[in-house]
Tab-separated table of N, CA and C in Angstrom:
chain	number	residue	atom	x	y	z
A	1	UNK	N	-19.816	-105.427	31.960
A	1	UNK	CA	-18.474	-104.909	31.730
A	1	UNK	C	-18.203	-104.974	30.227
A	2	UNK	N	-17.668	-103.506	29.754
A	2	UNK	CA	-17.762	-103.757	28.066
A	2	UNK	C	-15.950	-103.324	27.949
A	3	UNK	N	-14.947	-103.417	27.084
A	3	UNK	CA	-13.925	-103.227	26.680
A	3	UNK	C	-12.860	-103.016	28.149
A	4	UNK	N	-13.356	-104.047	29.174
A	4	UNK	CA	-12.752	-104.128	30.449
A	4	UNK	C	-13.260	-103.172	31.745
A	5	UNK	N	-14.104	-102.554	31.034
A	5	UNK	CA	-14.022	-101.268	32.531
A	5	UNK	C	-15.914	-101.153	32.683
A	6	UNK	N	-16.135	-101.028	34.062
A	6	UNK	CA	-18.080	-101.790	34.251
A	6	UNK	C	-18.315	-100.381	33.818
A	7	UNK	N	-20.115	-100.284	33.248
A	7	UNK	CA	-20.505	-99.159	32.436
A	7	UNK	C	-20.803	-97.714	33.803
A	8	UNK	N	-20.186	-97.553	34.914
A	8	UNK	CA	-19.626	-96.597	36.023
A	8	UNK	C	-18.806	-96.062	35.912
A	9	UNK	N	-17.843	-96.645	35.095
A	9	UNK	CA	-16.599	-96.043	35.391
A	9	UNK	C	-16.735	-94.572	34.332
A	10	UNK	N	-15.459	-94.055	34.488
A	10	UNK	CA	-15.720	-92.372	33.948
A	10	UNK	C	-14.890	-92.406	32.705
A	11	UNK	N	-14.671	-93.985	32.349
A	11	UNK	CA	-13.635	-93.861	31.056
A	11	UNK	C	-14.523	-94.233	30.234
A	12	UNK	N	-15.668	-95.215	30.892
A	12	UNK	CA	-16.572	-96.215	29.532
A	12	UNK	C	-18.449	-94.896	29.953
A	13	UNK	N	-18.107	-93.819	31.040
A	13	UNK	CA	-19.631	-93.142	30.937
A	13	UNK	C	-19.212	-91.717	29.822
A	14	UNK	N	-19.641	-91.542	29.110
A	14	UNK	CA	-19.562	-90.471	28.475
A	14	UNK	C	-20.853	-89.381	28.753
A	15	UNK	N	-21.656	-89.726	29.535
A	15	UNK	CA	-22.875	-89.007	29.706
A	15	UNK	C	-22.716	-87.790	30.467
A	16	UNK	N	-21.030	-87.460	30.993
A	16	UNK	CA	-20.516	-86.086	31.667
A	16	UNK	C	-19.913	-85.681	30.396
A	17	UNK	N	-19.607	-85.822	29.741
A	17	UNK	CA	-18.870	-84.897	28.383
A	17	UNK	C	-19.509	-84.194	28.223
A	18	UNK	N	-21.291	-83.582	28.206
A	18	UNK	CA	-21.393	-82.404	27.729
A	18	UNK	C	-21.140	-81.224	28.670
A	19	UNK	N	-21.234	-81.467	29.998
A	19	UNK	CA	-21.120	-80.580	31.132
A	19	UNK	C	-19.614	-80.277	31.169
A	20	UNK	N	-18.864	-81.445	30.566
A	20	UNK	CA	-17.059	-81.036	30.475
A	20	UNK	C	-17.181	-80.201	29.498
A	21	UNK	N	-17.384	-80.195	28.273
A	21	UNK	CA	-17.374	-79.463	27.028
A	21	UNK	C	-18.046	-77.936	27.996
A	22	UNK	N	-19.524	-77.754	28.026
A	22	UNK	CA	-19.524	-76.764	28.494
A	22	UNK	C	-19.090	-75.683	29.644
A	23	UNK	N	-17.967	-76.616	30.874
A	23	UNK	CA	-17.444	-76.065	31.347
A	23	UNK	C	-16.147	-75.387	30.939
A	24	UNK	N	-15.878	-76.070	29.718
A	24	UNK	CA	-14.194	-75.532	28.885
A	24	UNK	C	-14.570	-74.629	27.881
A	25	UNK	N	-15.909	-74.529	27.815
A	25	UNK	CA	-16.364	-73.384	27.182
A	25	UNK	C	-16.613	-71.609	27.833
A	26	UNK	N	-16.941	-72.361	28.807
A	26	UNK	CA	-17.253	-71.183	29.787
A	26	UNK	C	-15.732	-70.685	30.448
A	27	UNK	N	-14.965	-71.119	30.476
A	27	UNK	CA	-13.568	-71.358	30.993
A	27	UNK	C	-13.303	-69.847	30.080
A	28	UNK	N	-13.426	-70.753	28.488
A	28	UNK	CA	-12.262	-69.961	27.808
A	28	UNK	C	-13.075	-68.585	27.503
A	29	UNK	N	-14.421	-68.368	27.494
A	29	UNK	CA	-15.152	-67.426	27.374
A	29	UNK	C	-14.889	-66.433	28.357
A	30	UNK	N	-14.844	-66.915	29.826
A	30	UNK	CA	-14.513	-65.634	30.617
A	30	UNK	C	-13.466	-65.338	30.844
A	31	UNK	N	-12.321	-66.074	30.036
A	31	UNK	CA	-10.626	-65.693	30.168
A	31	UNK	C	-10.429	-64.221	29.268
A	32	UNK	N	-9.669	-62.941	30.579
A	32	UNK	CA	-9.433	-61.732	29.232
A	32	UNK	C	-8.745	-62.059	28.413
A	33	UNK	N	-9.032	-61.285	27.324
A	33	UNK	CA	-8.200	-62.030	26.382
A	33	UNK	C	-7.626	-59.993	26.199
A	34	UNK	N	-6.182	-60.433	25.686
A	34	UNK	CA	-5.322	-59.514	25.488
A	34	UNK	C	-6.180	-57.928	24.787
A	35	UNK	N	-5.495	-57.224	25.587
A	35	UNK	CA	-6.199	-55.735	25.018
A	35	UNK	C	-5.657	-55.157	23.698
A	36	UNK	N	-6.318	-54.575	22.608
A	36	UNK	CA	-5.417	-54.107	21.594
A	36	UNK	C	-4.091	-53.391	21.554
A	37	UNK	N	-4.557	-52.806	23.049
A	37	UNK	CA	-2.847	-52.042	23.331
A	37	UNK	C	-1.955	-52.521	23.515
A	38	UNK	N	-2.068	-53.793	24.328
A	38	UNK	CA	-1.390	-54.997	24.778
A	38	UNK	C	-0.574	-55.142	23.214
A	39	UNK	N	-1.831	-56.654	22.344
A	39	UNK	CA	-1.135	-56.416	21.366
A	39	UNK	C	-0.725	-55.792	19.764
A	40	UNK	N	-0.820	-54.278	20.038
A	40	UNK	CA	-0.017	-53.192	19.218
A	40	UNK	C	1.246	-53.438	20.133
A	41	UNK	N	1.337	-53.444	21.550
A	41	UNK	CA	3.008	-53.283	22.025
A	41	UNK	C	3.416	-54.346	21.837
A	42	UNK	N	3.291	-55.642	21.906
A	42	UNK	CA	3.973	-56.833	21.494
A	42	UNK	C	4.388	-56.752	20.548
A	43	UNK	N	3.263	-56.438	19.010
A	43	UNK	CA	3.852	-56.788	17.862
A	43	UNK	C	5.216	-55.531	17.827
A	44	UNK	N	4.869	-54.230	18.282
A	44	UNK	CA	6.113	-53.368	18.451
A	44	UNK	C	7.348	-53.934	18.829
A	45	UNK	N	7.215	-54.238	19.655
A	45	UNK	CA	8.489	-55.008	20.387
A	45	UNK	C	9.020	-56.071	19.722
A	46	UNK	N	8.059	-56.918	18.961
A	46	UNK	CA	8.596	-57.698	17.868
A	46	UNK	C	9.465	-56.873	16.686
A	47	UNK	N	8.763	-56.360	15.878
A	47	UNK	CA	9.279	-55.457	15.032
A	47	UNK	C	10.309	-54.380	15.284
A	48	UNK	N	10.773	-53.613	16.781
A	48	UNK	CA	11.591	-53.613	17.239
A	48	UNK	C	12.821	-54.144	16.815
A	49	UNK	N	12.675	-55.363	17.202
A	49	UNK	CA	13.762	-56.885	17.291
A	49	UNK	C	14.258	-56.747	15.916
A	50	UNK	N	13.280	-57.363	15.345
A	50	UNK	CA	13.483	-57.647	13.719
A	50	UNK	C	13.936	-56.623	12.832
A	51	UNK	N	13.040	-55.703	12.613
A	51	UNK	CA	13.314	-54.426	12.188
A	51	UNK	C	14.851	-53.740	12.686
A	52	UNK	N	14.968	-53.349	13.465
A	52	UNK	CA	16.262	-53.233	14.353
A	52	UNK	C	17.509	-53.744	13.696
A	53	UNK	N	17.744	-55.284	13.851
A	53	UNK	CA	18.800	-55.690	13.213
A	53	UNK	C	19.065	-55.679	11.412
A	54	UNK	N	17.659	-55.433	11.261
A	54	UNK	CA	17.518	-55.609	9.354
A	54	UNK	C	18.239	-54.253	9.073
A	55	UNK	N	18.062	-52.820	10.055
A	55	UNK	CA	18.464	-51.333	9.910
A	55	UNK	C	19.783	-51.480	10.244
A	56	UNK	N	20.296	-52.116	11.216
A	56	UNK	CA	21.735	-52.106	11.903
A	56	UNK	C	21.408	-50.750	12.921
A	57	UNK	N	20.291	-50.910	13.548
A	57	UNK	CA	19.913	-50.008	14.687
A	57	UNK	C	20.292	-50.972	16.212
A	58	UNK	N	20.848	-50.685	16.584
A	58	UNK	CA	21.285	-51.353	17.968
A	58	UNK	C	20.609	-51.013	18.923
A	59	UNK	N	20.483	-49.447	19.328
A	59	UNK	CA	19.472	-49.493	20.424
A	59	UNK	C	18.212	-49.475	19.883
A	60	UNK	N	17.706	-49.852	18.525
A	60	UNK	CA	16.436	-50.391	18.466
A	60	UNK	C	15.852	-51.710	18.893
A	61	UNK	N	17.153	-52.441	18.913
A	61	UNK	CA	17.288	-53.700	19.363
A	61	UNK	C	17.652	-53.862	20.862
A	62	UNK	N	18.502	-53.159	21.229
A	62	UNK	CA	18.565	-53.264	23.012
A	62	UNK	C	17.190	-52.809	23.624
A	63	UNK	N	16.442	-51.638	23.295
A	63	UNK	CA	15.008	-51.538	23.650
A	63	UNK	C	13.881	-53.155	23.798
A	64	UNK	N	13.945	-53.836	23.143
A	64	UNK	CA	13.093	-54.623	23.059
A	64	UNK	C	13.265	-55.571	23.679
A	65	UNK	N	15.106	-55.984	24.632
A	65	UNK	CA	15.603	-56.938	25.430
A	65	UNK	C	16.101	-56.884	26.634
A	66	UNK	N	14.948	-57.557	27.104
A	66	UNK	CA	15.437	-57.950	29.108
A	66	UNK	C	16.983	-57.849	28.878
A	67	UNK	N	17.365	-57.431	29.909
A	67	UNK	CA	18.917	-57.219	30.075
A	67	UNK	C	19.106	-58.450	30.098
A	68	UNK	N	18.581	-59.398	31.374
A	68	UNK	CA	18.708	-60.950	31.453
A	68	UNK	C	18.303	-61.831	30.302
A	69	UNK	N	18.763	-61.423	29.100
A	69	UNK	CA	17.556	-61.867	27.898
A	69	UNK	C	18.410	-63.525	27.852
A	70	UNK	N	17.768	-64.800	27.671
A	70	UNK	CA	18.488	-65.710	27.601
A	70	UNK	C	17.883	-66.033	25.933
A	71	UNK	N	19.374	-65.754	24.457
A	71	UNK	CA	18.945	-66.159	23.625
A	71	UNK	C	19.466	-66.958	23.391
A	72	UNK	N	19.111	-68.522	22.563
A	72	UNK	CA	19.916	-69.618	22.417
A	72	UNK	C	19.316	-70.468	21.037
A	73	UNK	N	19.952	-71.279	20.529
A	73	UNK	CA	19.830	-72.132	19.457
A	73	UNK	C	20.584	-73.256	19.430
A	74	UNK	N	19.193	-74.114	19.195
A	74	UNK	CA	19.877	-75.872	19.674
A	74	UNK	C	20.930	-76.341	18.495
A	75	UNK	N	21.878	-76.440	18.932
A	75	UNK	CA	22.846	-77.477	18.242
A	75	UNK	C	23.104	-78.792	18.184
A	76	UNK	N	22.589	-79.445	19.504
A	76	UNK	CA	22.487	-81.094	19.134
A	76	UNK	C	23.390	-81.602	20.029
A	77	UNK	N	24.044	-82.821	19.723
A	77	UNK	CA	25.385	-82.737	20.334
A	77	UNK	C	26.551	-82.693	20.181
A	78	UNK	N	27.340	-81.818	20.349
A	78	UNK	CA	28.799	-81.430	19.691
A	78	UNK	C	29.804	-82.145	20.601
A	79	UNK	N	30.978	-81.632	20.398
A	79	UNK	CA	32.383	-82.612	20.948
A	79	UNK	C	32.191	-82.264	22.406
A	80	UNK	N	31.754	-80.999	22.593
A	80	UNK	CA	32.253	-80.023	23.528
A	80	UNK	C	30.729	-80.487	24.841
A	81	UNK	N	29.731	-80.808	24.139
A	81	UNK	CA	28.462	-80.771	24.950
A	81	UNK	C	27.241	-81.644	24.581
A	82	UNK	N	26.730	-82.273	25.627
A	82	UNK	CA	25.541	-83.295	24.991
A	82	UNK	C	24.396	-82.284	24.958
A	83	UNK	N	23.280	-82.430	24.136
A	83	UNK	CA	22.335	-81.500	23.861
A	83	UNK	C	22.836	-79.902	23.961
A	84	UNK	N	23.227	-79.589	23.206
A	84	UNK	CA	23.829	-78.351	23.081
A	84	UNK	C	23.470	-77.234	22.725
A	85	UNK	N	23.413	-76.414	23.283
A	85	UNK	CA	22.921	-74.896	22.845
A	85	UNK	C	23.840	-73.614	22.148
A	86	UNK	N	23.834	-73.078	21.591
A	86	UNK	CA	24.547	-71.860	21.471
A	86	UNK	C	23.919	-70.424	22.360
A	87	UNK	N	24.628	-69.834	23.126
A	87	UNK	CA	23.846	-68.971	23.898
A	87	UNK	C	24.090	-67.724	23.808
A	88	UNK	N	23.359	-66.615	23.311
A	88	UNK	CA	23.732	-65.088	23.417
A	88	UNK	C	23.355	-64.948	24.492
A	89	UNK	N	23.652	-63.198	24.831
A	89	UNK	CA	23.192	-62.167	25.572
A	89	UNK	C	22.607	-61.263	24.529
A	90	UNK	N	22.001	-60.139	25.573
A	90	UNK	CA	21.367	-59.153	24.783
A	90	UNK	C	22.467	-58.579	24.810
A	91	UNK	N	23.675	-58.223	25.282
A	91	UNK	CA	25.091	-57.605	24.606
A	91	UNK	C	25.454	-57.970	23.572
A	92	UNK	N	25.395	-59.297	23.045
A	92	UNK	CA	26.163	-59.891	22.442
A	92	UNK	C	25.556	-60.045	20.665
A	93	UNK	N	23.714	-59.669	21.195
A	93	UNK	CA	23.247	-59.587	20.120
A	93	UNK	C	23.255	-57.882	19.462
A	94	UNK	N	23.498	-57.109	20.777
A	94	UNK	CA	23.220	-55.720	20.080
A	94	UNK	C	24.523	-55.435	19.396
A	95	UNK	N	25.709	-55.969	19.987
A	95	UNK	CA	27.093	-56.085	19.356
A	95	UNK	C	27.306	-55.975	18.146
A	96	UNK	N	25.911	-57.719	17.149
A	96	UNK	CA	25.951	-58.093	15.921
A	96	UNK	C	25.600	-57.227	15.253
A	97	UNK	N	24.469	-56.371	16.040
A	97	UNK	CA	23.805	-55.635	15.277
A	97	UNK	C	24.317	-54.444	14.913
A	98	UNK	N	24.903	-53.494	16.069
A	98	UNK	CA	26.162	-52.865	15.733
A	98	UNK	C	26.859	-52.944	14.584
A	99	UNK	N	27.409	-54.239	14.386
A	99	UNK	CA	28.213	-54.622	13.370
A	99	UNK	C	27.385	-54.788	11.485
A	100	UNK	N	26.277	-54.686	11.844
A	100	UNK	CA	25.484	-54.927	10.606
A	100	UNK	C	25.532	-56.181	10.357
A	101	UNK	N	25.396	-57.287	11.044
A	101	UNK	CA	25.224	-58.719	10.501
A	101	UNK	C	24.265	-58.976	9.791
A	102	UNK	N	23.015	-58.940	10.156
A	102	UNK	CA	22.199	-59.061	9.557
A	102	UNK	C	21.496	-57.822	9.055
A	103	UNK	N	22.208	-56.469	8.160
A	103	UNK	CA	22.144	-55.468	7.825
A	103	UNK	C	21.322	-55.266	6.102
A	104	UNK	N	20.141	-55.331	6.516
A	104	UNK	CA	19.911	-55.928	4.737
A	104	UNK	C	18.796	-54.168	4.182
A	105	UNK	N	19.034	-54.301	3.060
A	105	UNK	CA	18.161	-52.905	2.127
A	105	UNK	C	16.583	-53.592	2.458
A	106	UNK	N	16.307	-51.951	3.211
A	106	UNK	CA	14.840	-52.307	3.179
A	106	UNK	C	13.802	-53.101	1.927
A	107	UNK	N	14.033	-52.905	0.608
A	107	UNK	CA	13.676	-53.308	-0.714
A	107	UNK	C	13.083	-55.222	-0.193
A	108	UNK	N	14.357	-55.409	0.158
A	108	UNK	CA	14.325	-57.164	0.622
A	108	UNK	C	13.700	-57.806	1.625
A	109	UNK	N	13.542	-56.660	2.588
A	109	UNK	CA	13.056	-57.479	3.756
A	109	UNK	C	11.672	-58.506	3.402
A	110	UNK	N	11.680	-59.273	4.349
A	110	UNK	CA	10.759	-59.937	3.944
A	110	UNK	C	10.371	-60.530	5.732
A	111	UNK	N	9.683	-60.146	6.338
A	111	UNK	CA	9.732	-60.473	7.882
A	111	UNK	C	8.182	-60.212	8.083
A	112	UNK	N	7.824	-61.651	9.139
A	112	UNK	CA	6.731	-61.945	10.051
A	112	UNK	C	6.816	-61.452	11.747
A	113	UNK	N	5.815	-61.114	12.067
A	113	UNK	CA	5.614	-61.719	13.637
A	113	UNK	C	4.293	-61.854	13.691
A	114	UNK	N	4.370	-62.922	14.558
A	114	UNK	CA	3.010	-63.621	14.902
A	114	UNK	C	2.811	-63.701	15.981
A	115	UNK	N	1.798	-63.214	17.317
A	115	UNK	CA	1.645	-63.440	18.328
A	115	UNK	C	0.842	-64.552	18.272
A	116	UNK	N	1.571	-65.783	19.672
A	116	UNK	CA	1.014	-66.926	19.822
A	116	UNK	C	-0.090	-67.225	20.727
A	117	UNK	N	0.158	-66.526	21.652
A	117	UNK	CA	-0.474	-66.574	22.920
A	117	UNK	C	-0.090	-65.780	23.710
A	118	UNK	N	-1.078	-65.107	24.734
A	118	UNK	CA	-0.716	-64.038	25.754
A	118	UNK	C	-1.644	-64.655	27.034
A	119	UNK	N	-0.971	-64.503	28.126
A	119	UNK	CA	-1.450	-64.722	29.207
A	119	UNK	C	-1.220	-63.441	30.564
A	120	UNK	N	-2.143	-62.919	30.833
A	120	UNK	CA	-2.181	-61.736	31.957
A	120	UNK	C	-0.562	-60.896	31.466
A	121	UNK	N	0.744	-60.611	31.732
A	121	UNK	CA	1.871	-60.476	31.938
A	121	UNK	C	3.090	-61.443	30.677
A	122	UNK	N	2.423	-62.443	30.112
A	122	UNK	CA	3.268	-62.939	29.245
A	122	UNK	C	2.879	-63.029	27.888
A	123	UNK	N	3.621	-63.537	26.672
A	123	UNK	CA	3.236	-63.749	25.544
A	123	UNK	C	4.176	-64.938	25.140
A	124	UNK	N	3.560	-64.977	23.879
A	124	UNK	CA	4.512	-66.152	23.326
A	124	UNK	C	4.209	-65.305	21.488
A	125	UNK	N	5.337	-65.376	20.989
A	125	UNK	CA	5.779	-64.896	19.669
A	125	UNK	C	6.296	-65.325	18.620
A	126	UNK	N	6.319	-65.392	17.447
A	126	UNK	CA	7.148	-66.301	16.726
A	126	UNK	C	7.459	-65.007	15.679
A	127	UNK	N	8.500	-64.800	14.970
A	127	UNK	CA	9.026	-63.847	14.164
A	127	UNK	C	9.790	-64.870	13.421
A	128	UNK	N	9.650	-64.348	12.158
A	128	UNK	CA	10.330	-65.023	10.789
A	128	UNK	C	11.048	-64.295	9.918
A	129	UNK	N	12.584	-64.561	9.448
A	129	UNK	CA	12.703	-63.939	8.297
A	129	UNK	C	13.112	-65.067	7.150
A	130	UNK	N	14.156	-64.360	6.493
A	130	UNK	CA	14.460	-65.748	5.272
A	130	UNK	C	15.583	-66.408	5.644
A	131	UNK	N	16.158	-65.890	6.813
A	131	UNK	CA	16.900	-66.278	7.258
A	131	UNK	C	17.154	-66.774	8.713
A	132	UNK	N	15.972	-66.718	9.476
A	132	UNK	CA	15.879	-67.257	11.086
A	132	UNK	C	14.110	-67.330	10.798
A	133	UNK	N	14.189	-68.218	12.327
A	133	UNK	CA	12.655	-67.950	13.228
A	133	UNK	C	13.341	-68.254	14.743
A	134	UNK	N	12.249	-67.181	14.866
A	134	UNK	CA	12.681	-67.060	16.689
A	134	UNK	C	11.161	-67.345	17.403
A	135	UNK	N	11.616	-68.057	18.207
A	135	UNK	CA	10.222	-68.157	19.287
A	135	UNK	C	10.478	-67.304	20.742
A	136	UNK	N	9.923	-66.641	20.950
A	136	UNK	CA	9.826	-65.374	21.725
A	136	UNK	C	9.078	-65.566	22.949
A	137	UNK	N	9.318	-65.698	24.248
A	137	UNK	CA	8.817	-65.130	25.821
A	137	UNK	C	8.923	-63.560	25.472
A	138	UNK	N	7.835	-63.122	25.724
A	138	UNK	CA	7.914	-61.665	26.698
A	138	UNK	C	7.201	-61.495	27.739
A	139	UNK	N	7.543	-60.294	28.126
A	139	UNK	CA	6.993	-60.591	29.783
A	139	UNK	C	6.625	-58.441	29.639
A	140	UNK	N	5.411	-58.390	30.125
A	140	UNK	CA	5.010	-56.823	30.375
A	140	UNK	C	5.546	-56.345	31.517
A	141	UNK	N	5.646	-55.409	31.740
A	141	UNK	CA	6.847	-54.626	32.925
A	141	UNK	C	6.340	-53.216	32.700
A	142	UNK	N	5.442	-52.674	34.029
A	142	UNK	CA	4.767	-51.787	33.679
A	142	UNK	C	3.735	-51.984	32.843
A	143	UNK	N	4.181	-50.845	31.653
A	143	UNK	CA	2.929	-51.000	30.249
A	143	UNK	C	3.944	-50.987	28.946
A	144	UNK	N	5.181	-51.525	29.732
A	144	UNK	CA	6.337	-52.070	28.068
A	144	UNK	C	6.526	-53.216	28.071
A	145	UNK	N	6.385	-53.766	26.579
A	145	UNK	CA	6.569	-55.162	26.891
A	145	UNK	C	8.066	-55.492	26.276
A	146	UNK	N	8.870	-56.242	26.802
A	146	UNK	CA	10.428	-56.895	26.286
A	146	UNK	C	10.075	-58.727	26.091
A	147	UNK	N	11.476	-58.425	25.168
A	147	UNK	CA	11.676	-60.414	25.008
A	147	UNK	C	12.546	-60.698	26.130
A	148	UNK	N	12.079	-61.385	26.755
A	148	UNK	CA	12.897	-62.177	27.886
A	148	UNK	C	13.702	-63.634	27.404
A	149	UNK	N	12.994	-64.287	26.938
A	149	UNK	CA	13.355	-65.732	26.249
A	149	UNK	C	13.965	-65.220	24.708
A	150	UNK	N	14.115	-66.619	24.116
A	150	UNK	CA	14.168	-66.788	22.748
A	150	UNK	C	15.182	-67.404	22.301
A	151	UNK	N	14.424	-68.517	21.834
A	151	UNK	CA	14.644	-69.980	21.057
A	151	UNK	C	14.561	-69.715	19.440
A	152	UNK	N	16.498	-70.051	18.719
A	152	UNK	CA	15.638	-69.454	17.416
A	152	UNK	C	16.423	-70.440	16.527
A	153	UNK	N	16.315	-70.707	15.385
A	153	UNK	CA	16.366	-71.760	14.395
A	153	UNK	C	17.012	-70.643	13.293
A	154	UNK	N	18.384	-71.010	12.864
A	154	UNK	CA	18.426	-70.185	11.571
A	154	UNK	C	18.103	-71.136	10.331
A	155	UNK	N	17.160	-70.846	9.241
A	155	UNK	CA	17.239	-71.339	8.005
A	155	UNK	C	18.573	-71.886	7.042
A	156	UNK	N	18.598	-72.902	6.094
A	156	UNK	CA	19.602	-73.645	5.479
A	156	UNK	C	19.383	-72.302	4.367
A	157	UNK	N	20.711	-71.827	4.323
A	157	UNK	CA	21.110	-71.017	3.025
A	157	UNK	C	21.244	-71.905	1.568
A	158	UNK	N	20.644	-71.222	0.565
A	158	UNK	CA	20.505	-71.694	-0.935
A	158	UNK	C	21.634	-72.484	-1.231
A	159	UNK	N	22.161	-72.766	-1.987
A	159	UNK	CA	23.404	-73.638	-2.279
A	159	UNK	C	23.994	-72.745	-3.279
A	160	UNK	N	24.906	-72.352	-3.024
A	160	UNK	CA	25.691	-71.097	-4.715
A	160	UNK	C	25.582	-71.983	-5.592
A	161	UNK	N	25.000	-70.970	-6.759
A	161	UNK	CA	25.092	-71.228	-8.218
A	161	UNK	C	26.262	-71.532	-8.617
C-alpha cells in the first residue's frame, strides 16, 4: 500500500491511462465538427447582432433573435434582489436599437465575434465591442441560426478628461 490506496486500485494504477488518452482521442476525432456553412451562418448572425445595433438597423437585429430571446446582465445584489439580473427581451433590445443607443460611425467600430463551440444544433459565441461582451447560445432552426441566450457584461467607461 503506497500513499494509502493498495497498488489495484484505479487511483494509484496508471497503466489504463494510455487506453483512456486514446479513447478521448478517438472520441474527439470522430465528433462532426461544424460545417463551413454552419459557421459562415453563426458568425452572420453574430454580426447581424453587432453590426445591427452599431447601424441603428432594428430589423437587422430582430433577424438574429429568438422571439423568446432571454438577454440579461448580472448585477449582484441590489435593494430590490439577491443575485440580480437585469433582463431584456428581444423587443426591448430592438426598441434600443430603434432608438440609436448604441448608434456609432462606421470609422469607429471596433467589434469581435468569436465562435466558442458548436454542438450538432447549438453554439456558443462571444462578441466584443469597446463597450460590451456578450456570451451567446444559438440554436439552428432549419438552416438559420438565431441567439436564443445571452449573458453580457458592459465595459467601465474612460473617466472624462
Amino acid at each position: 500500500m503506497e500513499n494509502g490506496h493498495k497498488s489495484g486500485d484505479a487511483i494509484a494504477d496508471f497503466g489504463s491511462l494510455p487506453m483512456l488518452t486514446t479513447l478521448l482521442a478517438l472520441a474527439a476525432a470522430t465528433a462532426p465538427a461544424a460545417s463551413s456553412a454552419d459557421l459562415a451562418a453563426i458568425e452572420a448572425t453574430c454580426f447581424d447582432y453587432v453590426d445591427g445595433q452599431l447601424e441603428g438597423d432594428p430589423e437587422r437585429v430582430r433577424r438574429a433573435l429568438h422571439p423568446d430571446l432571454a438577454k440579461r446582465r448580472v448585477l449582484g445584489d441590489t435593494p430590490d434582489e439577491r443575485l440580480g439580473l437585469q433582463r431584456m427581451s428581444r423587443e426591448e433590445l430592438v426598441d434600443l436599437t430603434r432608438r440609436g443607443a448604441l448608434k456609432t460611425p462606421k470609422a469607429e467600430w471596433n467589434r469581435s465575434c468569436k465562435i466558442l463551440d458548436v454542438a450538432g444544433n447549438t453554439a456558443a459565441v462571444r462578441v466584443e465591442t469597446p463597450w460590451f461582451v456578450d456570451y451567446f447560445h444559438m440554436g439552428k432552426f432549419g438552416e438559420r441560426w438565431i441567439i436564443v441566450n445571452a449573458l453580457w457584461h458592459m465595459k467601465p467607461r474612460p473617466a472624462a478628461p
